[in-house]
Coordinates of C-alpha atoms in Angstrom, one line a residue:
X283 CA -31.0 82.6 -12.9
X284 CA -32.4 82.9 -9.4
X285 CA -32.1 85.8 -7.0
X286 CA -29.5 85.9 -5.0
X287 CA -27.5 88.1 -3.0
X288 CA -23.6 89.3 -4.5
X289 CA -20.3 90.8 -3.5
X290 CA -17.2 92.4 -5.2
X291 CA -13.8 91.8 -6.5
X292 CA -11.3 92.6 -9.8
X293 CA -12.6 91.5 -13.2
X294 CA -9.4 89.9 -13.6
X295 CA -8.4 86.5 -12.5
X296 CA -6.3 87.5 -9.6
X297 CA -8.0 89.5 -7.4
X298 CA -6.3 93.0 -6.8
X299 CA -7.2 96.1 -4.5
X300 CA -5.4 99.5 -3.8
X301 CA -5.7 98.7 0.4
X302 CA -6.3 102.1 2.1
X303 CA -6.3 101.7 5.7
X304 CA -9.2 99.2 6.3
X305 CA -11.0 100.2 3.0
X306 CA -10.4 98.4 -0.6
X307 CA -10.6 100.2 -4.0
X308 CA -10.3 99.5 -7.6
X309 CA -6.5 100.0 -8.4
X310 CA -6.7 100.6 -12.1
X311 CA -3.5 100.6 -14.2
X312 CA -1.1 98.8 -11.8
X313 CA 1.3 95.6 -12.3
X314 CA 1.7 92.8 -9.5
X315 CA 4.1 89.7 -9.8
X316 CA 2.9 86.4 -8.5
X317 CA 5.3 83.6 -7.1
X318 CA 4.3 80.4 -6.9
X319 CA 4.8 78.1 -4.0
X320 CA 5.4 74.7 -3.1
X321 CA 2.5 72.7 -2.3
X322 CA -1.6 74.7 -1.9
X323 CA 0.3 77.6 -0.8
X324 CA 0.6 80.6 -3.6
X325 CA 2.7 84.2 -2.4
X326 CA 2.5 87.3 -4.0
X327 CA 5.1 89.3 -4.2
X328 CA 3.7 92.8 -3.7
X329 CA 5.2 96.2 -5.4
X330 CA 4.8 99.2 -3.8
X331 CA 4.4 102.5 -4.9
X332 CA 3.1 105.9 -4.5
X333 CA 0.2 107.2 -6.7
X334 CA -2.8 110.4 -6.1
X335 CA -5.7 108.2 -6.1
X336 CA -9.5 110.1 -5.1
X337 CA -12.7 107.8 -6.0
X338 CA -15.7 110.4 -6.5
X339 CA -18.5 110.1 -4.4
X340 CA -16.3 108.0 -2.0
X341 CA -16.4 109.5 1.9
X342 CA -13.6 110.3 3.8
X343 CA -11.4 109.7 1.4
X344 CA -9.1 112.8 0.1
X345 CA -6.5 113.2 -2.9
X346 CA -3.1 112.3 -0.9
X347 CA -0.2 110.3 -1.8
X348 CA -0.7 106.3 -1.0
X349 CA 1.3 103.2 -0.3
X350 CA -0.2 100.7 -2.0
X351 CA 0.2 97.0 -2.7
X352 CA -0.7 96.5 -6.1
X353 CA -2.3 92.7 -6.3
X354 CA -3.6 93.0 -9.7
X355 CA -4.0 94.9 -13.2
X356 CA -7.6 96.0 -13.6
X357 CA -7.7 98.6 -16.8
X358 CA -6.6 97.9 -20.4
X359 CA -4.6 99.4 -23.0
X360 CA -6.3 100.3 -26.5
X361 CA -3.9 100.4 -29.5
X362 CA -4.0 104.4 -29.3
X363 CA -2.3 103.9 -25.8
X364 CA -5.4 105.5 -24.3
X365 CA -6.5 103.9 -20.8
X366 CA -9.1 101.9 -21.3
X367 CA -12.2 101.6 -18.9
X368 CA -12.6 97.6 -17.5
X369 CA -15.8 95.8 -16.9
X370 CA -14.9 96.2 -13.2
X371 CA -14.5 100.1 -13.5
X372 CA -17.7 100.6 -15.1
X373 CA -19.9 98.3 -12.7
X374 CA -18.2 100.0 -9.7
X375 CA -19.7 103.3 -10.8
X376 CA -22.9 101.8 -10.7
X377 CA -22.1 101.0 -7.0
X378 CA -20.9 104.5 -6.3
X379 CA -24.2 106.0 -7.4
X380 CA -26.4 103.6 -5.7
X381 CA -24.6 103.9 -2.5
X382 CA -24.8 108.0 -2.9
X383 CA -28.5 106.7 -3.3
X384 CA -28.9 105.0 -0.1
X385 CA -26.7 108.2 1.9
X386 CA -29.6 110.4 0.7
X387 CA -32.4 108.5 1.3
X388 CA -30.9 108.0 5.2
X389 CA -30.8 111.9 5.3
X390 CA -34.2 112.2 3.4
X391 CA -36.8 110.0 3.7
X392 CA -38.9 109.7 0.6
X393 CA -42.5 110.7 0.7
X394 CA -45.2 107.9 0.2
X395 CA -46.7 107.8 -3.2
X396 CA -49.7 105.5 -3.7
X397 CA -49.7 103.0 -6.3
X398 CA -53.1 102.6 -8.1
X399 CA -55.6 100.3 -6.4
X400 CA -56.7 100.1 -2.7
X401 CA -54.8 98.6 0.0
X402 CA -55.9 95.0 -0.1
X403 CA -54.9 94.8 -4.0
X404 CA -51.7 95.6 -3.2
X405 CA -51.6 92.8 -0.5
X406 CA -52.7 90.5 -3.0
X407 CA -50.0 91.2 -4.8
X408 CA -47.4 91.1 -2.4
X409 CA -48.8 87.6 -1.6
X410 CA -48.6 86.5 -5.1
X411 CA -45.0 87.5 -5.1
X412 CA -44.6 85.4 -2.1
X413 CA -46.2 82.5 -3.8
X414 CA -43.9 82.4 -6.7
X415 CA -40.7 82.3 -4.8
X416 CA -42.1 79.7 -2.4
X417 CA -42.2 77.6 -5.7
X418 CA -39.2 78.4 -7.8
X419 CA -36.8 79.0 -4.6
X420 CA -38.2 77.0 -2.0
X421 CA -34.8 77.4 0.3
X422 CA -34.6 81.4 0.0
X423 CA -38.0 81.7 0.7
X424 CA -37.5 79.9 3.9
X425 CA -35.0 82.5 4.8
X426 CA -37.0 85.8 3.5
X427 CA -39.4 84.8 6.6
X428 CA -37.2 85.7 9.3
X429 CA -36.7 88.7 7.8
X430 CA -39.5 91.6 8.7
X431 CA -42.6 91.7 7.2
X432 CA -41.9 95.1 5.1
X433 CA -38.6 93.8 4.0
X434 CA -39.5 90.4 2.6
X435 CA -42.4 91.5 0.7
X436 CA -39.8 93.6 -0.8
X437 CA -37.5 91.1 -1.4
X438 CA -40.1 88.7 -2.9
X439 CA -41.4 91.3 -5.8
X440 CA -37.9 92.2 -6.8
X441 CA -37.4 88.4 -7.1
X442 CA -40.4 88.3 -9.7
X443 CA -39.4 91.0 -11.4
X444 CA -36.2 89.4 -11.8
X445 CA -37.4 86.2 -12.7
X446 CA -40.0 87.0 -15.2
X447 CA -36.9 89.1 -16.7
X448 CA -34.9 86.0 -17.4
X449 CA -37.9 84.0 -18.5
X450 CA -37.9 86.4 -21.5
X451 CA -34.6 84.6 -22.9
X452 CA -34.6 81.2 -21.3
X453 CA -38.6 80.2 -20.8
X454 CA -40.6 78.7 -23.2
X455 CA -41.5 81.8 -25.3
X456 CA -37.7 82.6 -25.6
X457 CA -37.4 81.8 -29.1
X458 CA -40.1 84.5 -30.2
X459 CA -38.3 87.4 -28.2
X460 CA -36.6 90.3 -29.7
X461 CA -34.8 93.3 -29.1
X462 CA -38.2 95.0 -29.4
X463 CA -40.0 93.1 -26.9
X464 CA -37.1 93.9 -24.2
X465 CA -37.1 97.3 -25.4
X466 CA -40.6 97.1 -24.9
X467 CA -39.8 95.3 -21.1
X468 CA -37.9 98.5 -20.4
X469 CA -40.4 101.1 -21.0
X470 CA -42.9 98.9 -19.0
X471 CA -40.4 99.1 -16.2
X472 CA -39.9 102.9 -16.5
X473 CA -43.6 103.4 -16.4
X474 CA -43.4 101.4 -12.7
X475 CA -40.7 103.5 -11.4
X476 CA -42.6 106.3 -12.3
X477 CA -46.1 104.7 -10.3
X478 CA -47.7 103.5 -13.5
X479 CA -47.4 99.3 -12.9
X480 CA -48.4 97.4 -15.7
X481 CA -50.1 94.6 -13.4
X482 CA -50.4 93.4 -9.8
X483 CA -46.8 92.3 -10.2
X484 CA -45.4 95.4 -11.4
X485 CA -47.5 97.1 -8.6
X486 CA -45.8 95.1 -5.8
X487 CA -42.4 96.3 -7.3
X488 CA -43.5 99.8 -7.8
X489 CA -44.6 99.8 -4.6
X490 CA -41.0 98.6 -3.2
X491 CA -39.1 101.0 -5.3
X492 CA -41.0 103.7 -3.4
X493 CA -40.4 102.6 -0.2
X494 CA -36.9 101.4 -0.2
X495 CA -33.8 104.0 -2.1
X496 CA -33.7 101.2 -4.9
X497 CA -32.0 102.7 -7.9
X498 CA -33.4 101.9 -11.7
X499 CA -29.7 101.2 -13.2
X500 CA -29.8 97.5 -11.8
X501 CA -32.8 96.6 -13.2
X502 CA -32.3 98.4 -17.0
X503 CA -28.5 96.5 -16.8
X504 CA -30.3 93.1 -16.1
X505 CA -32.1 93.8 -19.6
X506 CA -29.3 94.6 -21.0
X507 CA -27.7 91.3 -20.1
X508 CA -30.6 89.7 -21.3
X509 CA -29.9 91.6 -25.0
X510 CA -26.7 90.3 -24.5
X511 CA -28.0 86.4 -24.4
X512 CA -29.9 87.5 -28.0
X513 CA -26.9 88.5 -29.5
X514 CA -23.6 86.9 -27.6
X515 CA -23.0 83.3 -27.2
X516 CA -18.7 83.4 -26.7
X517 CA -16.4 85.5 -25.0
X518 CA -13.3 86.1 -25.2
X519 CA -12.1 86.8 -22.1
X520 CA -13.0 87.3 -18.3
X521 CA -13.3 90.8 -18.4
X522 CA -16.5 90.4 -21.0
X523 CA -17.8 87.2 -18.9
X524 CA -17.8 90.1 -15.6
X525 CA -19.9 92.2 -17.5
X526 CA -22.4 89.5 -18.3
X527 CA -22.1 87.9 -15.1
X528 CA -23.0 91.8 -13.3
X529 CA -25.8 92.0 -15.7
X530 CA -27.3 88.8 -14.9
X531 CA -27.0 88.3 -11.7
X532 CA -24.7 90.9 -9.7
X533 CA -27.9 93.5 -10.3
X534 CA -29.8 91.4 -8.0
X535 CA -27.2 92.4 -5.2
X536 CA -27.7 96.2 -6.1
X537 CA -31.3 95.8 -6.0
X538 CA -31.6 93.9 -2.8
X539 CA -29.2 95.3 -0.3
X540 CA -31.4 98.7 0.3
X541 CA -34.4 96.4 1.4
X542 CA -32.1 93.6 3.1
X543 CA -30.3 96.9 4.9
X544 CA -27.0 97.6 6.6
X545 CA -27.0 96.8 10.0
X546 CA -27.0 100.3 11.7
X547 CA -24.6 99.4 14.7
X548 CA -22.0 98.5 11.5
X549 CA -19.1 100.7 10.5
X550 CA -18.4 99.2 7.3
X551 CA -19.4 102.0 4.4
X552 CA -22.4 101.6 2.0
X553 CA -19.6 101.2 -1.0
X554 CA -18.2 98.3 1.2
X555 CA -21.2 96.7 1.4
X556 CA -22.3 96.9 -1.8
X557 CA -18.9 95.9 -2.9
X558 CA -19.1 93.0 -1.2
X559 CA -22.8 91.9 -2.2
X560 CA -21.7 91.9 -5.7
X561 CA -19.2 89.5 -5.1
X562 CA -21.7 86.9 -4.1
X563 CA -23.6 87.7 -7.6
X564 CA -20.4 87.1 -9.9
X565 CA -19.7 83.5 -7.9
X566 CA -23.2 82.9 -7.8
X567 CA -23.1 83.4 -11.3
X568 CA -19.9 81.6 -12.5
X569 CA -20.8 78.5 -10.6
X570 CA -24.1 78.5 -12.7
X571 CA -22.1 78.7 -15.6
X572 CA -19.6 75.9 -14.3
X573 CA -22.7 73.4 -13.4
X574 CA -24.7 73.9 -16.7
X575 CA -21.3 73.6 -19.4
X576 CA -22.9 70.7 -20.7
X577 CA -26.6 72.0 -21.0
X578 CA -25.6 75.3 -22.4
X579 CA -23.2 73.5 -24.9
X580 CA -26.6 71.8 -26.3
X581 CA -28.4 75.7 -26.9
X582 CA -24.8 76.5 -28.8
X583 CA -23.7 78.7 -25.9
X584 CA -20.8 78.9 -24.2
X585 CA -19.6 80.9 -20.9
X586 CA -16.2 80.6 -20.7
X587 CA -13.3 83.1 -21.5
X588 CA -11.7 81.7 -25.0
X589 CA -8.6 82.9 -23.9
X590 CA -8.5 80.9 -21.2
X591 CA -9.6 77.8 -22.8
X592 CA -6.7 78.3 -25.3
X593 CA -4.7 78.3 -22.8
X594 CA -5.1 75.0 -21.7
X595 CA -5.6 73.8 -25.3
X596 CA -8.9 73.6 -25.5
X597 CA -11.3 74.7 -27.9
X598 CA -14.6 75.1 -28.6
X599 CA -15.2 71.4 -30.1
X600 CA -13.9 69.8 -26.3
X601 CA -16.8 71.5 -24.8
X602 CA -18.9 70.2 -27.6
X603 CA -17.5 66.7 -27.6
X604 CA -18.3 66.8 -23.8
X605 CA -14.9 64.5 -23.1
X606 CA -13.5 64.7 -19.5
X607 CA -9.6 64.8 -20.0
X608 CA -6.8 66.0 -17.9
X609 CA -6.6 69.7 -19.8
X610 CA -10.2 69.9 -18.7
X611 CA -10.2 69.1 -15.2
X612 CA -6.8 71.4 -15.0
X613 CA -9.3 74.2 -16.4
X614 CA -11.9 73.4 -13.8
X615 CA -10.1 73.9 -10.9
X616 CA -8.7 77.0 -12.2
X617 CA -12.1 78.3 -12.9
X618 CA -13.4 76.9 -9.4
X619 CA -10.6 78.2 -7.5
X620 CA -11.9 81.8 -8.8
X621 CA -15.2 81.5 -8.1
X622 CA -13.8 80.4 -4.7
X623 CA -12.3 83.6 -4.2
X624 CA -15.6 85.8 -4.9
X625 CA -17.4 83.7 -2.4
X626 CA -14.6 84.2 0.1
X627 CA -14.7 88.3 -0.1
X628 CA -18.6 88.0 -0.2
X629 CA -18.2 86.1 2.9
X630 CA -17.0 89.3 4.7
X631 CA -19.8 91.2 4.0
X632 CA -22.6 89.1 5.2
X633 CA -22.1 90.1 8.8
X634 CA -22.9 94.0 8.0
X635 CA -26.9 93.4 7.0
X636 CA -29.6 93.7 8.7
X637 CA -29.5 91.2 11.6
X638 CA -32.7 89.4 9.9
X639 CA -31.3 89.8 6.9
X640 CA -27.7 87.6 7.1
X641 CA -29.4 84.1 7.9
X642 CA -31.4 83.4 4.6
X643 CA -27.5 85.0 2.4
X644 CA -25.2 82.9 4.6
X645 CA -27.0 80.3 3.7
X646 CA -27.6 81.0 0.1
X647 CA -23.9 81.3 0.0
X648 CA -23.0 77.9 1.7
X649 CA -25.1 76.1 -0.7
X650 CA -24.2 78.1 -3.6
X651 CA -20.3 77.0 -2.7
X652 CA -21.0 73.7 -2.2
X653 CA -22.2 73.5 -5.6
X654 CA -18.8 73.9 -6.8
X655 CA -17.5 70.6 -4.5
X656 CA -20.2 68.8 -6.0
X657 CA -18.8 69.1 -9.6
X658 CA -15.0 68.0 -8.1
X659 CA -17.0 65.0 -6.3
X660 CA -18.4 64.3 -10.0
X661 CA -14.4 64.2 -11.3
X662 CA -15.5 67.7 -13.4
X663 CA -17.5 66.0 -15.3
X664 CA -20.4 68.9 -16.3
X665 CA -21.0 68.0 -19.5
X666 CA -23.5 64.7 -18.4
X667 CA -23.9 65.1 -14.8
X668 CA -25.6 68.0 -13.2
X669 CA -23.8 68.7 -10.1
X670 CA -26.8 69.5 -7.1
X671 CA -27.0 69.6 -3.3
X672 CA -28.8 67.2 -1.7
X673 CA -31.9 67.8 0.6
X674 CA -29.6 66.3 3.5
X675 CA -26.5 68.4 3.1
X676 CA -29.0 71.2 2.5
X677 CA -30.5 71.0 6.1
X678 CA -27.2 70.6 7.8
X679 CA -26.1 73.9 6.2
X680 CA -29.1 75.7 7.3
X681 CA -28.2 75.6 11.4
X682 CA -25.0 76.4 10.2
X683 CA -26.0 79.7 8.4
X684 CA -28.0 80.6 11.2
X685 CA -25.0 80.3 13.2
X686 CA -22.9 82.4 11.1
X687 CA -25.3 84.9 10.7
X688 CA -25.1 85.7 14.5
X689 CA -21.5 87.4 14.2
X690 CA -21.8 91.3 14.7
X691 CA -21.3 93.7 12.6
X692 CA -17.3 95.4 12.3
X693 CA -16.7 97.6 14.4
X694 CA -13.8 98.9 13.0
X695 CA -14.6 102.5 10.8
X696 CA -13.5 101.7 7.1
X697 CA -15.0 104.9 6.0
X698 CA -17.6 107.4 7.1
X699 CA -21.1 106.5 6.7
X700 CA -23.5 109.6 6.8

């Protein structure tokens, strides 16, 4: 896993919204029909309806009656009849408490705490933070420096935190770890939110958390996905591949947007832009998962909904056999036309950062997506061949981020932002 910056859309395959004005929200419990057209071109044909919809913690936004087009279902039905909450539902509260987060902090500025040790310590720290992205994510690290000197020491010790997270399942000591030792991993964090860091890493971090209105939830869910890897190696559906896929790697969008920061001449709300930076972590996340089929097959894993699979008639022992055939590559481009879809929303949130901020995610994103062209260029074969960027297309993408990131911020309201 490496840090990266996410968006937001439906757990489901489709992507639906309840559309209110220029705002989107999670329409729960609604139906959509979907016509298929001749050709690349696919229309929906919407249903309207009336409903009392109110989102708490959401600004501006009262309980009134709603014209909606329904896109999408995002909630479940248990066998009792009883609503069920999705994947989607239950990361979006997450959003709504860490933008209320961000909404105080703007009105309250937190009071400086010192971290133990003196001043140059906690340099060296920062420094070492630095050094360890500039190794393990050479191209992000290039982008971090345009941003300002407070922000991208930020942004380098929530990277190591997250890093040294996922080496607990996936580096060379991850067949010794247990529940225990993340449970242990979580208490250490705990103590650094509370100004007690373990090391010089932790102190970096703690020193971030207190500077910046980062919110712990992120960081105890990326644990939890981690707990997840221990015991989870199928699923059966999308809607449990979201929930990884949030744990893993749209936490890094939660975490990183309060230090990246909204641009303040934007009108987009904190939800929106949180929204949308989760996005970019579930594509980010499902185009890992569509290059490494292969190398995960070899550790007995797989992360791809069995439903879907099943669909195509495919089972476990094609991903094993690592044969391309024609019910694969229809899969593939079903799966890469979703992750397409998360990088297109996350796309529309890019503009609303920090003006040093957008460069180094535009161009995280372009790279990111191009990952997924790679793997049609290699005829979907990811079972033997590793789909990558090359260093050239690399530096041609860079100007062309930098470019992008140069569009302003909307200037259209979407909700109040205090």
């Amino acid at each position: 896993m490496s840090l990266k910056l996410l968006w937001f859309v439906s757990s489901q395959s489709n992507l639906g919204f309840l559309h209110h004005g220029n705002r989107s929200l999670p329409c729960p419990n609604l139906l959509f029909q979907h016509r298929a057209g001749k050709g690349k071109n696919q229309r929906w044909k919407p249903h309207f309806c009336s409903l009392r919809t109110h989102v708490p913690g959401s600004e501006g936004l009262r309980r009134s009656k709603v014209k909606v087009t329904v896109m999408s279902t995002m909630a479940a039905t248990s066998s009792a009849g009883e609503i069920a909450m999705s994947s989607e539902e239950k990361v979006y509260n997450v959003v709504l408490k860490q933008a209320a987060l961000v909404n105080k902090q703007l009105r309250s500025p937190r009071v400086d705490v010192v971290v133990p040790g003196d001043l140059s310590l906690l340099n060296e720290a920062y420094d070492r933070c630095g050094e360890i992205c500039a190794e393990y994510a050479k191209t992000f690290y290039l982008g971090t420096l345009l941003m300002t000197p407070e922000r991208r020491r930020a942004i380098w010790a929530i990277y190591v935190w997250c890093r040294r997270t996922d080496e607990l399942v996936d580096g060379p000591n991850a067949p010794h770890i247990t529940p225990t030792a993340l449970d242990r991993w979580e208490a250490r964090l705990e103590d650094l939110f509370n100004g007690r860091p373990f090391d010089m890493l932790d102190a970096a971090l703690a020193n971030t958390v207190n500077k910046f209105p980062v919110n712990i939830q992120p960081f105890k869910d990326m644990i939890e996905g981690m707990r997840m890897d221990l015991r989870k190696s199928r699923y059966k559906n999308f809607d449990e591949l979201y929930l990884y896929c949030y744990y893993v790697a749209g936490t890094v969008g939660l975490m990183s947007v309060p230090v990246m920061g909204i641009a303040p001449e934007s009108l987009a709300s904190t939800e929106s832009v949180y929204n949308a930076a989760l996005a970019l972590g579930i594509a980010n996340q499902l185009t890992n998962i569509l290059r490494d089929v292969g190398e995960d097959a070899q550790r007995g894993r797989i992360y791809l909904p069995q439903d879907e699979l099943a669909q195509e008639g495919l089972s476990d022992e094609d991903i094993f056999s690592g044969k391309v055939t024609d019910k694969w590559r229809n899969f593939m481009k079903k799966q890469i036309k979703r992750a397409r879809m998360l990088f297109h929303e996350a796309e529309k949130g890019v503009k609303e950062l920090n003006a040093s901020s957008r460069w180094p995610v535009s161009a995280s994103l372009m790279l990111y997506k191009q990952i997924l062209d790679e793997i049609e260029a290699n005829d979907y074969n990811n079972f033997t061949k590793r789909a990558y960027v090359s260093k050239a297309k690399k530096l041609i993408a860079l100007p062309v981020a930098y470019v992008r990131s140069l569009v302003a911020p909307s200037t259209i309201r979407s909700s109040h932002r205090n």
